[in-house]
C-alpha cells in the first residue's frame, strides 16, 4: 500500500487512519446490530473487531490482518412471543456490549485524531522547508 | 555531506535526525492499538553529544542506525508501550526542533548570499 512514496511519515499516518476508520466502521456495525437476532446464518449477530499488526519491515506503519468475529457466548434474554424465542421463551441476543462498544468508539476516534495530528505536523515541517526557497 | 564539516554538516544531520524521528513517532502513533507493539525512539542528540565530548569522529550520514527499541516502558492493556500523550508531546517538540534547524540553515544561506553579492 502507501499513498505515493513521497514520505514514509505520510504513509505511516495514513495506514493508522485506515486501520482506525475501519475499526470505527466495525464499531458502528456492532452498535447498529446490537439487537439483531437473525442474520443470514439464522443465528444472532456476532460482534466484529479488527486484528492489527505492525508491518514486518522497520517503520512501515500498521496493517489490518483480518476482521475477526467475537466467539464469546450470546446473551440469553427472556422475551416470550419473540419470533426467534425457544420453547421456554428465551432469545439468544448478540454478544454486543454497548458500554464496551462506546469505550472502543472513543478510543478509536482518539487514535484517528492522533494520526491526523501527525499529518498536520508533517505539513508544518514541509512548509518550513519551502521557506528556504523564499 | 562529509563527516562533521562545520555548522552546515551538523545542521544537515540534525534535519535528517528530526525528520527520521518524526517517522518513528508516526509509526508509534499508528501502532498505538497494535497488540504487542513496542515503541521505537531515535536518541540521536545524546549519541552525537557523547561522540563530540569523547572527541571521536562521528558518522553524520548514519542517522538510521541510532533507532532503538527501549522495551523498558510499562505495558498497557494491549501489551504495547505506546503512550499517546507522550508521543504527541514529542511530535510537537520534534517538529519545532526541525523548524529551528531549517531557520538557522536559511539564515546561513542568506548570509552567504549577502557575501557573494557584496
XYZ file of C-alpha atoms in Angstrom, chain A residues 7-13 58-61 118 122 125, chain B residues 15-31 37 40-42 67 87 91 94:
39
model
C 7.326 10.386 2.563
C 7.191 7.354 4.852
C 5.716 9.634 7.503
C 2.612 10.262 5.400
C 2.269 6.570 4.515
C 2.520 5.569 8.173
C -0.040 8.129 9.325
C 11.017 -1.402 10.186
C 8.825 1.737 10.432
C 6.165 0.607 7.974
C 3.085 1.629 9.927
C 0.933 13.618 12.696
C 4.286 16.927 8.596
C 7.664 20.756 8.516
C 17.461 17.811 9.965
C 17.794 14.191 8.897
C 17.583 13.031 12.518
C 14.452 15.086 13.331
C 12.827 14.020 10.083
C 13.525 10.338 10.812
C 12.385 10.798 14.408
C 9.111 12.237 13.137
C 8.719 8.997 11.170
C 9.370 6.869 14.281
C 6.738 8.872 16.212
C 4.277 8.455 13.327
C 4.929 4.706 13.458
C 4.374 4.616 17.237
C 1.090 6.516 16.915
C -0.145 4.370 14.005
C 0.577 1.266 16.102
C 3.985 -3.464 19.554
C 10.858 2.935 18.816
C 12.893 6.053 19.548
C 15.828 7.890 17.990
C 16.995 3.871 16.127
C 4.126 10.666 21.675
C 5.794 15.109 17.969
C 10.460 17.436 17.437
